[in-house]
CSV table of C-alpha atoms and ligand atoms in Angstrom, one decimal:
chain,number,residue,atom,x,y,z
G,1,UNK,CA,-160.7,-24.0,-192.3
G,2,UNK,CA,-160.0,-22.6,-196.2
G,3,UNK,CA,-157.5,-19.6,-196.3
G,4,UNK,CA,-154.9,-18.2,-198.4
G,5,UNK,CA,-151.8,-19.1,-197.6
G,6,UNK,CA,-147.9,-18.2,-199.7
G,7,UNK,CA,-146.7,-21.3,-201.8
G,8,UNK,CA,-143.9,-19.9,-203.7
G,9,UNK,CA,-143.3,-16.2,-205.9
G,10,UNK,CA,-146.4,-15.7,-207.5
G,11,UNK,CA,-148.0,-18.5,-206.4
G,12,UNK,CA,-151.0,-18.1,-203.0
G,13,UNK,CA,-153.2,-20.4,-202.6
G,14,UNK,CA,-156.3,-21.4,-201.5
G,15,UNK,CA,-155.6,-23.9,-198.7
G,16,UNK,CA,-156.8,-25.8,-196.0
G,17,UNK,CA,-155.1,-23.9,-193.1
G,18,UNK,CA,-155.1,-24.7,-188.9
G,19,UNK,CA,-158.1,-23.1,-187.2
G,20,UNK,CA,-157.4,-21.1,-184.9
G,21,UNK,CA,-155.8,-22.1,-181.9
G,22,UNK,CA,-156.7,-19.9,-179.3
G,23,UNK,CA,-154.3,-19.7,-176.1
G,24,UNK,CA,-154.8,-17.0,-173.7
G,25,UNK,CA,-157.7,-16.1,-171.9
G,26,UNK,CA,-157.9,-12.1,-173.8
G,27,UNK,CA,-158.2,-14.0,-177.5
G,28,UNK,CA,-160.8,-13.7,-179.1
G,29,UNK,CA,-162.0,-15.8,-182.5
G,30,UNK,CA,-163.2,-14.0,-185.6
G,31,UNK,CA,-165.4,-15.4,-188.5
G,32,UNK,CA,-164.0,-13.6,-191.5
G,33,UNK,CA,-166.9,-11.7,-193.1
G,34,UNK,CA,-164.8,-9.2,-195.6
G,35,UNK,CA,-160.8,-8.9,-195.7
G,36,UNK,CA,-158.9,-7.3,-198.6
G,37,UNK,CA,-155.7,-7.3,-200.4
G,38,UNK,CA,-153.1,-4.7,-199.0
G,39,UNK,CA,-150.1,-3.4,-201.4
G,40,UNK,CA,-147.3,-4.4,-198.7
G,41,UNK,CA,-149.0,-8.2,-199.1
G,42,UNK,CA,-147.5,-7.9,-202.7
G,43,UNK,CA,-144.3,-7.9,-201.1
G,44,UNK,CA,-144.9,-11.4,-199.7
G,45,UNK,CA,-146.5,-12.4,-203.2
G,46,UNK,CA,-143.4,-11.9,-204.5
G,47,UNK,CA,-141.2,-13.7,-202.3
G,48,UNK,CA,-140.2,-11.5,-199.5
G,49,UNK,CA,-141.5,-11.2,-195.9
G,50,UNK,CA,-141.3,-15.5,-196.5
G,51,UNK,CA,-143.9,-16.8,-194.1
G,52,UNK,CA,-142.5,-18.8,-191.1
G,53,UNK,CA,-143.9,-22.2,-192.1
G,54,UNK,CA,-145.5,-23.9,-195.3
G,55,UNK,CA,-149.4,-23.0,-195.0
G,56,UNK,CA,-149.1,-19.8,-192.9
G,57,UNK,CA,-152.4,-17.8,-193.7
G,58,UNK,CA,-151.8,-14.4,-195.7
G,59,UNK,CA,-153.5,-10.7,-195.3
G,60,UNK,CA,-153.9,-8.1,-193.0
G,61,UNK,CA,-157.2,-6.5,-193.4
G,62,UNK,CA,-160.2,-8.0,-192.3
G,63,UNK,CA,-163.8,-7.5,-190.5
G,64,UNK,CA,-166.3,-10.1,-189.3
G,65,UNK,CA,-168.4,-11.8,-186.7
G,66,UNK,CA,-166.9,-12.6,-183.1
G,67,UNK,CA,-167.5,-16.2,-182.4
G,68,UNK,CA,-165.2,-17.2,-179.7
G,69,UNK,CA,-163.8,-15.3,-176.7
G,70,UNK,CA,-161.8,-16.1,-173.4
G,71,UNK,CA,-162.8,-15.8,-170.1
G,72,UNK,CA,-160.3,-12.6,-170.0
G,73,UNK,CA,-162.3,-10.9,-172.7
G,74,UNK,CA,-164.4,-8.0,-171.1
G,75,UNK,CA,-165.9,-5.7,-173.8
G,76,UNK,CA,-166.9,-8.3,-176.6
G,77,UNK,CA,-169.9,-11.0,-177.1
G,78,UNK,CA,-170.1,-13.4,-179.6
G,79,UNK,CA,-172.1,-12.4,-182.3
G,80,UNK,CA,-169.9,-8.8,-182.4
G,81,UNK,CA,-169.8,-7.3,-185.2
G,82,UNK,CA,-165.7,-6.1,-185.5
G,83,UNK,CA,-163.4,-4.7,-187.1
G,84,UNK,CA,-159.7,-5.9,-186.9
G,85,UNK,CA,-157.2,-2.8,-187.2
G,86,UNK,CA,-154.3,-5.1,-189.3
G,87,UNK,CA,-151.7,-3.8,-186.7
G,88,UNK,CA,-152.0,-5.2,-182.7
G,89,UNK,CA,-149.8,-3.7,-179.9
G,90,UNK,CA,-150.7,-5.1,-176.3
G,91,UNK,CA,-153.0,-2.5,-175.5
G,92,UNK,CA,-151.6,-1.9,-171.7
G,93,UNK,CA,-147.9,-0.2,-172.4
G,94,UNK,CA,-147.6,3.8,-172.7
G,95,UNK,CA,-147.5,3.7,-176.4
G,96,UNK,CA,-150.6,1.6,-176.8
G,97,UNK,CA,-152.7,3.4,-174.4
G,98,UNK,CA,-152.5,6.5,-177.0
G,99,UNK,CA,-153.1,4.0,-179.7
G,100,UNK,CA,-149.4,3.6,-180.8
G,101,UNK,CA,-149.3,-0.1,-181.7
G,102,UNK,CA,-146.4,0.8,-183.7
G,103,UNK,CA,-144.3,1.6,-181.0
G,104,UNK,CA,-145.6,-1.3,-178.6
G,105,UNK,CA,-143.0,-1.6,-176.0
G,106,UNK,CA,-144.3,-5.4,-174.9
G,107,UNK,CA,-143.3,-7.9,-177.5
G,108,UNK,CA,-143.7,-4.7,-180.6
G,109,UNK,CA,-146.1,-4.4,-183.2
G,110,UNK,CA,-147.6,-7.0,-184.6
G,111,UNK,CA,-148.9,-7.4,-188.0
G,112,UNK,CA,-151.6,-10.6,-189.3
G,113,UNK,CA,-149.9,-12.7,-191.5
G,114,UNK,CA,-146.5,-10.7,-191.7
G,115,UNK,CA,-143.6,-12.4,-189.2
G,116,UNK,CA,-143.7,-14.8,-187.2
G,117,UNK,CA,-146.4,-15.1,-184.8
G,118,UNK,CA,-150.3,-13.9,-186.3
G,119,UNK,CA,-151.5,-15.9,-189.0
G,120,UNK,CA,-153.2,-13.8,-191.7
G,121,UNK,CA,-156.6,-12.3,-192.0
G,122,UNK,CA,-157.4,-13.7,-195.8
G,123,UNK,CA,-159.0,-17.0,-193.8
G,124,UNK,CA,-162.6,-18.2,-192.7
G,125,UNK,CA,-161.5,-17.5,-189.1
G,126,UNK,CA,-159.0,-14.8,-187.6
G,127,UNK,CA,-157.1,-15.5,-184.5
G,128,UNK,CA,-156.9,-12.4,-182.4
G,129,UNK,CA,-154.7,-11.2,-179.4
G,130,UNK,CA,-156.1,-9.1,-177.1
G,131,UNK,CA,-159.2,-9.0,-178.5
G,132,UNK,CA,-160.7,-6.4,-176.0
G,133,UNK,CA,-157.9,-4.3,-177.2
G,134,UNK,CA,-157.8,-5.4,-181.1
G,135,UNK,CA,-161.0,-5.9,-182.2
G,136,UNK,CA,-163.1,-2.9,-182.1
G,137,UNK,CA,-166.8,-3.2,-183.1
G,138,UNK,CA,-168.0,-1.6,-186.0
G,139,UNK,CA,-169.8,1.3,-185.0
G,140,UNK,CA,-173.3,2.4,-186.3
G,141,UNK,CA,-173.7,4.0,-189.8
G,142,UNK,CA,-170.6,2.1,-191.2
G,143,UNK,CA,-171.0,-0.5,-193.7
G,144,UNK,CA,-168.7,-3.3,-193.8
G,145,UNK,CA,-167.0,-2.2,-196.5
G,146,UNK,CA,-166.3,1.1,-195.1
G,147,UNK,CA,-165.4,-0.9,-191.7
G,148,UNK,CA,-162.8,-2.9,-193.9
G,149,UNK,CA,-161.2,0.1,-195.3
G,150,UNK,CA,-160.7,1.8,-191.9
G,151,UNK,CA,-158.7,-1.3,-190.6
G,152,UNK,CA,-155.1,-0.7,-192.5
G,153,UNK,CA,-155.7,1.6,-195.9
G,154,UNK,CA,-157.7,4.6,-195.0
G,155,UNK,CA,-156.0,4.9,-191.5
G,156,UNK,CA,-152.6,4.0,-193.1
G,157,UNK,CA,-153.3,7.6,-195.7
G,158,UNK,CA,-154.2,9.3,-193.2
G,159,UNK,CA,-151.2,9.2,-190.7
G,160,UNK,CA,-148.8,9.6,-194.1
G,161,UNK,CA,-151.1,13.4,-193.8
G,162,UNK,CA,-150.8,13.7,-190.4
G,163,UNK,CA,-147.0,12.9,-190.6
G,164,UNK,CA,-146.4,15.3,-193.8
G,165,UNK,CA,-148.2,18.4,-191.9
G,166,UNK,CA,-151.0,18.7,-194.1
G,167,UNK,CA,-153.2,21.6,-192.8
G,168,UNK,CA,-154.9,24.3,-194.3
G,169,UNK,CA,-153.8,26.5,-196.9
G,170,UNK,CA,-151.1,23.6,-197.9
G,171,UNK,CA,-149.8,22.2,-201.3
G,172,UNK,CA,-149.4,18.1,-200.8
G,173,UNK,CA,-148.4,16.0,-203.4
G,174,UNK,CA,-149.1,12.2,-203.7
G,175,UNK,CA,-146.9,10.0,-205.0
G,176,UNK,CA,-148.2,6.8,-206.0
G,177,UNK,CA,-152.2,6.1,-206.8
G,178,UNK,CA,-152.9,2.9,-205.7
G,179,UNK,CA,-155.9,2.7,-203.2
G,180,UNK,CA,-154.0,4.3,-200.0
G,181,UNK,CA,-152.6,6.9,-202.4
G,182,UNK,CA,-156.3,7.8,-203.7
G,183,UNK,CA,-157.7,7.8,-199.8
G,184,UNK,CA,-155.0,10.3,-199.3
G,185,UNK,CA,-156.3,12.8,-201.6
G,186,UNK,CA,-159.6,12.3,-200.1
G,187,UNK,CA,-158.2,12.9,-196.5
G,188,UNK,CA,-155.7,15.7,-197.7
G,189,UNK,CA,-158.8,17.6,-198.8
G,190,UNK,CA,-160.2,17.0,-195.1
G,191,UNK,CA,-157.1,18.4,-193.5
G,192,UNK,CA,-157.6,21.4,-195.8
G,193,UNK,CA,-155.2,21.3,-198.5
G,194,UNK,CA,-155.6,23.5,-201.1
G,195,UNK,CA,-153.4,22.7,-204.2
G,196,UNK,CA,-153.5,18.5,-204.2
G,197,UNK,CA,-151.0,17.3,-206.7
G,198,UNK,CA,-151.2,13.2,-207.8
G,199,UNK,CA,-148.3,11.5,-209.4
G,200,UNK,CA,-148.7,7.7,-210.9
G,201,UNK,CA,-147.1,6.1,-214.4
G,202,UNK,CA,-150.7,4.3,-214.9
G,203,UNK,CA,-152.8,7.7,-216.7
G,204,UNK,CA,-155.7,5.4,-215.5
G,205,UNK,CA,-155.1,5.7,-211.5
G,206,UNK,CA,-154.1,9.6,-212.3
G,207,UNK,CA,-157.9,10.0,-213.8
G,208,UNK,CA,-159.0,8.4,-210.9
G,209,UNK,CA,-157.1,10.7,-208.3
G,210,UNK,CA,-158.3,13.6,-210.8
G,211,UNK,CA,-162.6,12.5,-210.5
G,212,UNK,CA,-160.8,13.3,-206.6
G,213,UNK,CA,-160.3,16.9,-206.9
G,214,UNK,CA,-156.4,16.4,-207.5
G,215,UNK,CA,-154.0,17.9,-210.2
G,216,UNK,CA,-152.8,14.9,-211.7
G,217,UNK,CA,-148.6,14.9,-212.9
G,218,UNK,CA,-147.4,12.6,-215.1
G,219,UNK,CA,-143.8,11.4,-213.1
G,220,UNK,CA,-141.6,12.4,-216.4
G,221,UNK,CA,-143.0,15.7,-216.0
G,222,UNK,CA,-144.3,16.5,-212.3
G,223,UNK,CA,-141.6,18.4,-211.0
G,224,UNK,CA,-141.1,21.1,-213.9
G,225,UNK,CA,-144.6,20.7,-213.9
G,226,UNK,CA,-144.8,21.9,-209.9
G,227,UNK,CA,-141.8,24.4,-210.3
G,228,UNK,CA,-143.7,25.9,-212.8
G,229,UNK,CA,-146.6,26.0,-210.9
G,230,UNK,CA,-145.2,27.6,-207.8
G,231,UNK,CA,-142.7,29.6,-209.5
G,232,UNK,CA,-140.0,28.0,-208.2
G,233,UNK,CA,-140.9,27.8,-204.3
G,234,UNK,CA,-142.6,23.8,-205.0
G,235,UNK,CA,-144.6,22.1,-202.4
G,236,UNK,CA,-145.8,22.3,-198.8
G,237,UNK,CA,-145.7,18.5,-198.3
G,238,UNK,CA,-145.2,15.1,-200.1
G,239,UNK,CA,-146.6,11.9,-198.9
G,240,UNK,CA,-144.8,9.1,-200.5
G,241,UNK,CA,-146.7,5.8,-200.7
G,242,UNK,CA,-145.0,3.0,-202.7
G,243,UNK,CA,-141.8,2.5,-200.8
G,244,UNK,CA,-139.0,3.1,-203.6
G,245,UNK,CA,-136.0,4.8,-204.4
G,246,UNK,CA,-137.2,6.9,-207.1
G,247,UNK,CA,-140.3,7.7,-205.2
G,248,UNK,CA,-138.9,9.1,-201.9
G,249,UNK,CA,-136.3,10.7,-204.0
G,250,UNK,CA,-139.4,12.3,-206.1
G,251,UNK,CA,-141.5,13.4,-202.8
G,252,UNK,CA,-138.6,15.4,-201.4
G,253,UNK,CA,-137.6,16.9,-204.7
G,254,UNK,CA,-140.7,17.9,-205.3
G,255,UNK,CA,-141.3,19.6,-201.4
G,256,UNK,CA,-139.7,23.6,-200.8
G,257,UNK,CA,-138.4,25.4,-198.1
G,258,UNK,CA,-140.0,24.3,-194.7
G,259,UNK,CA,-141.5,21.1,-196.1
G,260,UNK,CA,-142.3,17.9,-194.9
G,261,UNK,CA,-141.9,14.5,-196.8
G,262,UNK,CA,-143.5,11.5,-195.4
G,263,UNK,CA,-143.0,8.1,-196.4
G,264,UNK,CA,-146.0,5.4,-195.3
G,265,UNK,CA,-144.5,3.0,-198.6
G,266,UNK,CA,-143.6,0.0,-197.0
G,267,UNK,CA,-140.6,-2.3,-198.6
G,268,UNK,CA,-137.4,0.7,-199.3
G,269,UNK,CA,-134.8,-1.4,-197.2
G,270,UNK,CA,-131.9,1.0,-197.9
G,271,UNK,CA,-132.1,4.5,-199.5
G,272,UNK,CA,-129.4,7.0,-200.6
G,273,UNK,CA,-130.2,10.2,-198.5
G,274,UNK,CA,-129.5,13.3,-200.2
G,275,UNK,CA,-129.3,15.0,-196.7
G,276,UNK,CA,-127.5,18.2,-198.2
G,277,UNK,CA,-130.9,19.1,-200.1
G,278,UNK,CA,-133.0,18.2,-196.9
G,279,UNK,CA,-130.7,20.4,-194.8
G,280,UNK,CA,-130.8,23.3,-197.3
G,281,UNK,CA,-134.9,23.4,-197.7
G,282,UNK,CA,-134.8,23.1,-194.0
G,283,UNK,CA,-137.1,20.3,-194.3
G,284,UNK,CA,-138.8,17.8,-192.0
G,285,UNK,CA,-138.6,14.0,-193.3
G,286,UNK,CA,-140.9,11.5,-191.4
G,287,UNK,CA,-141.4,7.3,-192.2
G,288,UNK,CA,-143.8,5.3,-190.3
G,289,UNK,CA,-146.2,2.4,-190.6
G,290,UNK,CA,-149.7,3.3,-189.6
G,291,UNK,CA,-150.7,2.7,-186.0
G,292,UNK,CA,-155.0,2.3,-186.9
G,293,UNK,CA,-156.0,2.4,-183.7
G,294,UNK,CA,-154.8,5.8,-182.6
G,295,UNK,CA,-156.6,7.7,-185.5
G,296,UNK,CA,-159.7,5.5,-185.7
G,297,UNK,CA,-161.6,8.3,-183.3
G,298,UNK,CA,-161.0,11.1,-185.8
G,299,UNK,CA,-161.9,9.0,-188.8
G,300,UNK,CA,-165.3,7.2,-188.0
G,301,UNK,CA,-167.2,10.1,-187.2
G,302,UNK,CA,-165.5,11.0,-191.0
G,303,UNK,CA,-166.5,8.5,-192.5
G,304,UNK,CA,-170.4,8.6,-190.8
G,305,UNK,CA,-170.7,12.1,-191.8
G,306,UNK,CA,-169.6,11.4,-195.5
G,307,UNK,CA,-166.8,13.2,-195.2
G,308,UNK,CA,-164.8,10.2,-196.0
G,309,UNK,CA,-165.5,7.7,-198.7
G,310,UNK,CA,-163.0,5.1,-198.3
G,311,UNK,CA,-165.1,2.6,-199.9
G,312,UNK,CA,-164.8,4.4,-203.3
G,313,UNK,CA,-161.3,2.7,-203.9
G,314,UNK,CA,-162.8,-0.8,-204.1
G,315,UNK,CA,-162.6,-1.7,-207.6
G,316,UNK,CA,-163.4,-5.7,-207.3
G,317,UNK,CA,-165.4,-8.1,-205.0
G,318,UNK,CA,-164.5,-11.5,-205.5
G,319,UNK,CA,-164.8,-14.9,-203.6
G,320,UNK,CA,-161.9,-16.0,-200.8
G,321,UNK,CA,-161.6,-19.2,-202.9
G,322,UNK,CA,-160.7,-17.0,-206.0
G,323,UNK,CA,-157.7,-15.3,-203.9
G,324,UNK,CA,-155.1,-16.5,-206.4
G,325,UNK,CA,-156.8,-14.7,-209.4
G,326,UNK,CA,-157.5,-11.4,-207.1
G,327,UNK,CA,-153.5,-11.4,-206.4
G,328,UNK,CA,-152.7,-11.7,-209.9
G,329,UNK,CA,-154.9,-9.3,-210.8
G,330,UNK,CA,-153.8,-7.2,-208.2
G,331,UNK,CA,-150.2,-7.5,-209.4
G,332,UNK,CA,-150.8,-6.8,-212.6
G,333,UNK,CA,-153.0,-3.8,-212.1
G,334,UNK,CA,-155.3,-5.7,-214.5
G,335,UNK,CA,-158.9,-4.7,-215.7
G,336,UNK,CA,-158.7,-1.1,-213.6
G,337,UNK,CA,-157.7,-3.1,-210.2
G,338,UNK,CA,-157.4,-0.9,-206.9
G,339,UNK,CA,-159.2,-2.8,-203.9
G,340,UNK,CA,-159.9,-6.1,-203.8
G,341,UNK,CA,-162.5,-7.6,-201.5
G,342,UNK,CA,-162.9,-11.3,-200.9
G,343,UNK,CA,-165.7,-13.2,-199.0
G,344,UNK,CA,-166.0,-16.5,-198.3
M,1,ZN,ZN1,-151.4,-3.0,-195.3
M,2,ZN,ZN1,-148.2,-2.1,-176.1
């Protein structure tokens, strides 16, 4: 089969990779309808997170049609019509039984195309692990696209909310605009948030978090900008959503007394603390990947009912065997890029 598959920095390619090799009775076999470029795949497009082995397929967002599944598999049919949350856990310990893939306590979370063991989702066909578990059909009134979004980036905003207490009433500001950034403001909004501040260096991702509802800040600026504002008391909460230093340092700058920071940016291996500001505002700090299938429930009927528009991100739709120009677009930011969707 054709996939995408890591060559060398800046350099993914369209391949011919393995098909899938199922081994256990609960996999399941997924014909790749739609999958999409994530931010944390730039991290492997850049040379870290190296694959295990030359042609190891890439991505970790995908939805399709079911095509193969073992005799263990009890809730799925070829022909299925799925989504693939880019995240698996086993689906039987205590942590995965509330959804918590992240925490899976048999053989831990794991992520398409990222480590060792699941090859990625940016392929004609998607290997899947306990399929009855991972693969969850799309449900009515969602399009694919929307179906796509809900399997890493909309899910993946939405805990950095839940994590940073967003509730009614609150101040929340976002730093960092690319398309989990943007769903953000959208489910910040949902949660209640009043006051939604949006900080990005590209003015063009700040417009589009302002068409949003959001206050954008320049990040020279934001936080005279937000003590101003406040008159001194700054921000509820601050979802942080790159995964830098200067980021994580802004987000809890920028949150007051009582606050919670949360951190969903992936790729910050080491950070300087400045625990003596934390422990003086009395503030919560929080850093977690996203575990989709706990907070799929709450956000279908979301996005069903409109309240939700995760599809609004996408800013390209281009063909799997044009992967290498979506990544270098994607890197570059060029020609407005936010979401890029491939089909084969
Ligand atoms: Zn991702
Ligand atoms: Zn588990």
């Amino acid at each position: 089969m054709k996939g995408l598959a890591f060559h060398a920095p800046g350099d993914v390619r369209y391949d011919d990779l393995q098909d899938p090799q199922p081994a256990e009775s609960t996999d399941v076999v997924v014909k790749m309808r739609l999958c999409s470029i994530c931010g944390s795949d730039l991290h492997i497009y850049h040379g870290g997170l190296a694959p295990p082995r030359p042609l190891f397929g890439i991505g970790h967002e995908a939805m399709g049609e079911v095509v193969e599944v073992g005799r263990g598999v009890k809730r799925l049919k070829p022909g299925d019509q799925v989504m693939l949350p880019g995240s698996t856990g086993c689906g039987k310990c205590q942590f995965c039984e509330v959804g918590l893939v992240n925490s899976c306590e048999r053989g831990g979370m794991r992520v398409y195309g990222i480590g060792r063991e699941l090859e990625g989702c940016q392929a004609e066909a998607i290997l899947v692990p306990d399929g009855d578990f991972n693969a969850i059909r799309v449900p009515d009134d969602i399009s694919d696209e929307q179906a796509l979004m809900l399997t890493d980036s909309l899910p993946t905003a939405y805990t950095g909310c839940i994590n940073a207490d967003i509730g009614p009433g609150k101040s929340v500001a976002i730093v960092g605009l690319g398309p989990i950034g943007l769903h953000a403001i959208e489910c910040a909004f949902v949660l209640g948030a009043e006051h939604v501040y949006a900080i990005d260096l590209l003015a063009e991702r700040r417009k589009a978090a302002t068409a949003m509802g959001a206050i954008p800040l320049d990040p020279a600026t934001a936080l005279e900008t937000v003590m101003e504002a406040t008159q001194g008391r700054l921000l509820d909460c601050a979802i942080e959503v790159v995964g830098a230093a200067a980021t994580t340092s802004m987000a809890i700058a920028l949150v007051g007394k009582q606050g919670t920071v949360s951190v969903i940016g992936a790729g910050l291996v080491n950070f300087d603390f400045p625990i003596q500001s934390v422990f003086r505002k009395a503030m919560t700090f929080r850093a977690s990947v996203c575990s989709v299938q706990r907070y799929l429930p709450t956000l279908v009927p979301l996005v069903q009912q409109g309240k939700l528009r995760p599809e609004r991100v996408i800013s390209h739709r281009l063909r799997l065997a044009d992967g290498a120009e979506a990544y270098r677009k994607f890197d570059r930011r060029e020609d407005g890029a936010l979401k890029l969707v491939l089909a084969p």
